[in-house]
């Protein structure tokens, strides 16, 4: 994977599309549909597979290089450290949402309050995180990273194509791609 700021922006745009789909499915659940849970389960698996295992590690590597470059802007350093912690918190929120959806799939009880709460927390946290990165961090990244830095960072991250938005949609994600 050739990491660039543009590729990170593209990942954010793609994740926003997925978050919007989660929101649509959540609305369907509250309107009485129970058919959404398998798709929600697959979407959350995608979030664990790509944004959490590829995108966030790429950002963490990028943030680490920026911090090691001796950035003197105290607020930028604090914001980067906040984002690194956010990645762990978002992973925990995602795991909570997965557990709630799996519980609904295994249950005959159709009480959706827990799923709604967990998915709303995921949507809110992810959206605010993306916005914070794009408003507070990404505009400064080019000041601190050169092409050599990007090359080093690219070697530190998994070379994995996005299974939904990459060259070829993986089979298990085709129905999500079509829903987008």
PDB file of C-alpha atoms in Angstrom:
ATOM      1  CA  UNK A   1       0.000   0.000   0.000  1.00  0.00           C
ATOM      2  CA  UNK A   2       1.443   3.342  -1.016  1.00  0.00           C
ATOM      3  CA  UNK A   3       0.439   5.627   1.792  1.00  0.00           C
ATOM      4  CA  UNK A   4      -0.267   9.264   1.006  1.00  0.00           C
ATOM      5  CA  UNK A   5      -2.381  11.929   2.584  1.00  0.00           C
ATOM      6  CA  UNK A   6      -4.762  11.525  -0.352  1.00  0.00           C
ATOM      7  CA  UNK A   7      -5.141   7.788   0.380  1.00  0.00           C
ATOM      8  CA  UNK A   8      -5.988   8.600   4.002  1.00  0.00           C
ATOM      9  CA  UNK A   9      -8.610  11.135   2.907  1.00  0.00           C
ATOM     10  CA  UNK A  10     -10.054   8.522   0.549  1.00  0.00           C
ATOM     11  CA  UNK A  11     -10.265   6.009   3.402  1.00  0.00           C
ATOM     12  CA  UNK A  12     -12.140   8.617   5.452  1.00  0.00           C
ATOM     13  CA  UNK A  13     -14.583   9.253   2.615  1.00  0.00           C
ATOM     14  CA  UNK A  14     -15.175   5.526   2.237  1.00  0.00           C
ATOM     15  CA  UNK A  15     -15.693   5.054   5.961  1.00  0.00           C
ATOM     16  CA  UNK A  16     -18.200   7.908   5.965  1.00  0.00           C
ATOM     17  CA  UNK A  17     -20.188   6.020   3.325  1.00  0.00           C
ATOM     18  CA  UNK A  18     -20.134   2.909   5.518  1.00  0.00           C
ATOM     19  CA  UNK A  19     -21.178   4.915   8.579  1.00  0.00           C
ATOM     20  CA  UNK A  20     -24.088   6.347   6.641  1.00  0.00           C
ATOM     21  CA  UNK A  21     -25.165   2.806   5.732  1.00  0.00           C
ATOM     22  CA  UNK A  22     -24.986   1.805   9.411  1.00  0.00           C
ATOM     23  CA  UNK A  23     -27.201   4.772  10.221  1.00  0.00           C
ATOM     24  CA  UNK A  24     -29.718   3.731   7.564  1.00  0.00           C
ATOM     25  CA  UNK A  25     -29.783   0.169   8.911  1.00  0.00           C
ATOM     26  CA  UNK A  26     -30.220   1.443  12.464  1.00  0.00           C
ATOM     27  CA  UNK A  27     -33.200   3.508  11.368  1.00  0.00           C
ATOM     28  CA  UNK A  28     -34.635   0.410   9.681  1.00  0.00           C
ATOM     29  CA  UNK A  29     -34.245  -1.521  12.936  1.00  0.00           C
ATOM     30  CA  UNK A  30     -36.131   1.152  14.869  1.00  0.00           C
ATOM     31  CA  UNK A  31     -38.835   1.062  12.217  1.00  0.00           C
ATOM     32  CA  UNK A  32     -39.301  -2.641  12.869  1.00  0.00           C
ATOM     33  CA  UNK A  33     -36.969  -4.490  10.505  1.00  0.00           C
ATOM     34  CA  UNK A  34     -34.922  -7.356  11.878  1.00  0.00           C
ATOM     35  CA  UNK A  35     -33.347  -8.180   8.510  1.00  0.00           C
ATOM     36  CA  UNK A  36     -30.509  -5.687   9.059  1.00  0.00           C
ATOM     37  CA  UNK A  37     -28.483  -7.595  11.615  1.00  0.00           C
ATOM     38  CA  UNK A  38     -26.501  -9.858   9.268  1.00  0.00           C
ATOM     39  CA  UNK A  39     -25.450  -6.853   7.177  1.00  0.00           C
ATOM     40  CA  UNK A  40     -24.567  -4.882  10.308  1.00  0.00           C
ATOM     41  CA  UNK A  41     -22.471  -7.816  11.471  1.00  0.00           C
ATOM     42  CA  UNK A  42     -20.577  -7.875   8.163  1.00  0.00           C
ATOM     43  CA  UNK A  43     -20.097  -4.075   8.146  1.00  0.00           C
ATOM     44  CA  UNK A  44     -18.664  -4.152  11.663  1.00  0.00           C
ATOM     45  CA  UNK A  45     -16.355  -7.001  10.618  1.00  0.00           C
ATOM     46  CA  UNK A  46     -15.169  -4.762   7.774  1.00  0.00           C
ATOM     47  CA  UNK A  47     -14.499  -1.901  10.200  1.00  0.00           C
ATOM     48  CA  UNK A  48     -12.391  -4.249  12.309  1.00  0.00           C
ATOM     49  CA  UNK A  49     -10.623  -5.642   9.262  1.00  0.00           C
ATOM     50  CA  UNK A  50      -9.639  -2.546   7.352  1.00  0.00           C
ATOM     51  CA  UNK A  51      -9.999   0.752   9.238  1.00  0.00           C
ATOM     52  CA  UNK A  52      -8.787  -0.770  12.520  1.00  0.00           C
ATOM     53  CA  UNK A  53      -6.061  -3.068  11.176  1.00  0.00           C
ATOM     54  CA  UNK A  54      -4.754  -1.010   8.267  1.00  0.00           C
ATOM     55  CA  UNK A  55      -5.928   2.617   8.335  1.00  0.00           C
ATOM     56  CA  UNK A  56      -5.422   3.332  12.047  1.00  0.00           C
ATOM     57  CA  UNK A  57      -1.973   1.663  12.169  1.00  0.00           C
ATOM     58  CA  UNK A  58      -1.021   3.743   9.109  1.00  0.00           C
ATOM     59  CA  UNK A  59      -2.106   6.901  10.896  1.00  0.00           C
ATOM     60  CA  UNK A  60      -0.366   5.864  14.107  1.00  0.00           C
ATOM     61  CA  UNK A  61       2.870   5.299  12.151  1.00  0.00           C
ATOM     62  CA  UNK A  62       2.435   8.673  10.471  1.00  0.00           C
ATOM     63  CA  UNK A  63       1.735  10.370  13.811  1.00  0.00           C
ATOM     64  CA  UNK A  64       4.798   8.714  15.338  1.00  0.00           C
ATOM     65  CA  UNK A  65       7.048  10.050  12.578  1.00  0.00           C
ATOM     66  CA  UNK A  66       5.581  13.531  13.005  1.00  0.00           C
ATOM     67  CA  UNK A  67       6.135  13.409  16.771  1.00  0.00           C
ATOM     68  CA  UNK A  68       9.704  12.161  16.295  1.00  0.00           C
ATOM     69  CA  UNK A  69      10.395  14.977  13.825  1.00  0.00           C
ATOM     70  CA  UNK A  70      10.521  17.329  16.787  1.00  0.00           C
ATOM     71  CA  UNK A  71       7.296  19.182  16.111  1.00  0.00           C
ATOM     72  CA  UNK A  72       7.374  22.261  18.335  1.00  0.00           C
ATOM     73  CA  UNK A  73       3.644  23.017  18.227  1.00  0.00           C
ATOM     74  CA  UNK A  74       2.477  21.854  21.669  1.00  0.00           C
ATOM     75  CA  UNK A  75      -1.205  21.777  20.671  1.00  0.00           C
ATOM     76  CA  UNK A  76      -0.462  19.651  17.597  1.00  0.00           C
ATOM     77  CA  UNK A  77       1.508  17.176  19.744  1.00  0.00           C
ATOM     78  CA  UNK A  78      -1.378  16.976  22.229  1.00  0.00           C
ATOM     79  CA  UNK A  79      -3.920  16.526  19.421  1.00  0.00           C
ATOM     80  CA  UNK A  80      -1.865  13.721  17.856  1.00  0.00           C
ATOM     81  CA  UNK A  81      -1.578  11.933  21.200  1.00  0.00           C
ATOM     82  CA  UNK A  82      -5.331  12.297  21.646  1.00  0.00           C
ATOM     83  CA  UNK A  83      -5.932  10.700  18.252  1.00  0.00           C
ATOM     84  CA  UNK A  84      -3.634   7.790  19.034  1.00  0.00           C
ATOM     85  CA  UNK A  85      -5.672   7.129  22.198  1.00  0.00           C
ATOM     86  CA  UNK A  86      -8.880   7.579  20.189  1.00  0.00           C
ATOM     87  CA  UNK A  87      -7.931   4.670  17.947  1.00  0.00           C
ATOM     88  CA  UNK A  88      -7.928   2.296  20.933  1.00  0.00           C
ATOM     89  CA  UNK A  89     -11.193   3.705  22.254  1.00  0.00           C
ATOM     90  CA  UNK A  90     -12.868   3.404  18.850  1.00  0.00           C
ATOM     91  CA  UNK A  91     -11.778  -0.234  18.630  1.00  0.00           C
ATOM     92  CA  UNK A  92     -13.429  -0.882  22.008  1.00  0.00           C
ATOM     93  CA  UNK A  93     -16.626   0.862  20.904  1.00  0.00           C
ATOM     94  CA  UNK A  94     -16.622  -1.252  17.731  1.00  0.00           C
ATOM     95  CA  UNK A  95     -16.207  -4.455  19.770  1.00  0.00           C
ATOM     96  CA  UNK A  96     -19.155  -3.378  21.956  1.00  0.00           C
ATOM     97  CA  UNK A  97     -21.300  -2.812  18.851  1.00  0.00           C
ATOM     98  CA  UNK A  98     -20.299  -6.201  17.451  1.00  0.00           C
ATOM     99  CA  UNK A  99     -21.250  -7.902  20.719  1.00  0.00           C
ATOM    100  CA  UNK A 100     -24.652  -6.163  20.737  1.00  0.00           C
ATOM    101  CA  UNK A 101     -25.395  -7.169  17.127  1.00  0.00           C
ATOM    102  CA  UNK A 102     -24.255 -10.747  17.761  1.00  0.00           C
ATOM    103  CA  UNK A 103     -26.476 -10.863  20.833  1.00  0.00           C
ATOM    104  CA  UNK A 104     -29.451  -9.777  18.720  1.00  0.00           C
ATOM    105  CA  UNK A 105     -28.660 -12.431  16.109  1.00  0.00           C
ATOM    106  CA  UNK A 106     -28.530 -15.128  18.802  1.00  0.00           C
ATOM    107  CA  UNK A 107     -31.634 -13.965  20.646  1.00  0.00           C
ATOM    108  CA  UNK A 108     -35.310 -14.326  20.044  1.00  0.00           C
ATOM    109  CA  UNK A 109     -35.832 -11.199  22.123  1.00  0.00           C
ATOM    110  CA  UNK A 110     -36.167  -8.331  19.667  1.00  0.00           C
ATOM    111  CA  UNK A 111     -35.305  -5.544  22.150  1.00  0.00           C
ATOM    112  CA  UNK A 112     -33.047  -3.263  20.127  1.00  0.00           C
ATOM    113  CA  UNK A 113     -32.180  -0.618  22.718  1.00  0.00           C
ATOM    114  CA  UNK A 114     -28.676  -1.969  23.406  1.00  0.00           C
ATOM    115  CA  UNK A 115     -27.888  -2.269  19.697  1.00  0.00           C
ATOM    116  CA  UNK A 116     -29.151   1.258  19.110  1.00  0.00           C
ATOM    117  CA  UNK A 117     -27.085   2.666  21.950  1.00  0.00           C
ATOM    118  CA  UNK A 118     -23.910   0.869  20.834  1.00  0.00           C
ATOM    119  CA  UNK A 119     -24.312   1.770  17.158  1.00  0.00           C
ATOM    120  CA  UNK A 120     -25.093   5.410  17.980  1.00  0.00           C
ATOM    121  CA  UNK A 121     -21.939   5.550  20.105  1.00  0.00           C
ATOM    122  CA  UNK A 122     -19.946   4.100  17.208  1.00  0.00           C
ATOM    123  CA  UNK A 123     -21.420   6.520  14.665  1.00  0.00           C
ATOM    124  CA  UNK A 124     -20.907   9.559  16.872  1.00  0.00           C
ATOM    125  CA  UNK A 125     -17.373   8.645  17.879  1.00  0.00           C
ATOM    126  CA  UNK A 126     -16.216   7.711  14.387  1.00  0.00           C
ATOM    127  CA  UNK A 127     -17.645  10.844  12.806  1.00  0.00           C
ATOM    128  CA  UNK A 128     -16.163  13.187  15.401  1.00  0.00           C
ATOM    129  CA  UNK A 129     -12.818  11.393  15.114  1.00  0.00           C
ATOM    130  CA  UNK A 130     -12.700  11.741  11.324  1.00  0.00           C
ATOM    131  CA  UNK A 131     -13.653  15.400  11.506  1.00  0.00           C
ATOM    132  CA  UNK A 132     -11.049  16.119  14.187  1.00  0.00           C
ATOM    133  CA  UNK A 133      -8.294  14.465  12.137  1.00  0.00           C
ATOM    134  CA  UNK A 134      -9.217  16.372   9.018  1.00  0.00           C
ATOM    135  CA  UNK A 135      -9.593  19.737  10.723  1.00  0.00           C
ATOM    136  CA  UNK A 136      -6.786  19.633  13.287  1.00  0.00           C
ATOM    137  CA  UNK A 137      -4.113  17.214  12.064  1.00  0.00           C
ATOM    138  CA  UNK A 138      -4.156  16.458   8.354  1.00  0.00           C
ATOM    139  CA  UNK A 139      -3.664  20.092   7.281  1.00  0.00           C
ATOM    140  CA  UNK A 140      -0.340  20.123   9.163  1.00  0.00           C
ATOM    141  CA  UNK A 141       0.992  16.734   8.093  1.00  0.00           C
ATOM    142  CA  UNK A 142       2.612  17.927   4.871  1.00  0.00           C
ATOM    143  CA  UNK A 143       4.650  20.457   6.870  1.00  0.00           C
ATOM    144  CA  UNK A 144       6.353  17.622   8.730  1.00  0.00           C
ATOM    145  CA  UNK A 145       6.506  14.708   6.273  1.00  0.00           C
ATOM    146  CA  UNK A 146       8.500  14.401   3.084  1.00  0.00           C
ATOM    147  CA  UNK A 147       8.452  11.675   0.439  1.00  0.00           C
ATOM    148  CA  UNK A 148      11.142   9.717   2.308  1.00  0.00           C
ATOM    149  CA  UNK A 149       8.974   9.757   5.460  1.00  0.00           C
ATOM    150  CA  UNK A 150       5.944   8.520   3.508  1.00  0.00           C
ATOM    151  CA  UNK A 151       8.059   5.712   2.087  1.00  0.00           C
ATOM    152  CA  UNK A 152       9.216   4.645   5.563  1.00  0.00           C
ATOM    153  CA  UNK A 153       5.685   4.799   6.927  1.00  0.00           C
ATOM    154  CA  UNK A 154       4.406   2.673   4.030  1.00  0.00           C
ATOM    155  CA  UNK A 155       6.821  -0.098   4.998  1.00  0.00           C
ATOM    156  CA  UNK A 156       5.447  -0.153   8.555  1.00  0.00           C
ATOM    157  CA  UNK A 157       1.836  -0.873   7.652  1.00  0.00           C
ATOM    158  CA  UNK A 158       0.137  -3.994   6.332  1.00  0.00           C
ATOM    159  CA  UNK A 159       0.048  -4.162   2.558  1.00  0.00           C
ATOM    160  CA  UNK A 160      -3.665  -4.852   2.379  1.00  0.00           C
ATOM    161  CA  UNK A 161      -6.146  -3.517  -0.096  1.00  0.00           C
ATOM    162  CA  UNK A 162      -9.496  -2.237   1.134  1.00  0.00           C
ATOM    163  CA  UNK A 163     -11.827  -5.249   0.760  1.00  0.00           C
ATOM    164  CA  UNK A 164     -14.802  -3.077  -0.229  1.00  0.00           C
ATOM    165  CA  UNK A 165     -13.321  -0.039  -1.962  1.00  0.00           C
ATOM    166  CA  UNK A 166     -10.162  -1.552  -3.420  1.00  0.00           C
ATOM    167  CA  UNK A 167      -9.548  -2.774  -6.976  1.00  0.00           C
ATOM    168  CA  UNK A 168     -11.757  -5.799  -6.425  1.00  0.00           C
ATOM    169  CA  UNK A 169     -14.576  -6.128  -3.919  1.00  0.00           C
ATOM    170  CA  UNK A 170     -14.119  -9.260  -1.850  1.00  0.00           C
ATOM    171  CA  UNK A 171     -16.990 -11.699  -2.157  1.00  0.00           C
ATOM    172  CA  UNK A 172     -18.116 -11.470   1.471  1.00  0.00           C
ATOM    173  CA  UNK A 173     -18.507  -7.690   1.092  1.00  0.00           C
ATOM    174  CA  UNK A 174     -20.273  -7.548  -2.287  1.00  0.00           C
ATOM    175  CA  UNK A 175     -23.759  -7.021  -0.865  1.00  0.00           C
ATOM    176  CA  UNK A 176     -22.459  -4.161   1.291  1.00  0.00           C
ATOM    177  CA  UNK A 177     -20.812  -2.564  -1.753  1.00  0.00           C
ATOM    178  CA  UNK A 178     -24.101  -2.859  -3.649  1.00  0.00           C
ATOM    179  CA  UNK A 179     -25.990  -1.268  -0.740  1.00  0.00           C
ATOM    180  CA  UNK A 180     -23.645   1.694  -0.765  1.00  0.00           C
TER     181      UNK A 180
END
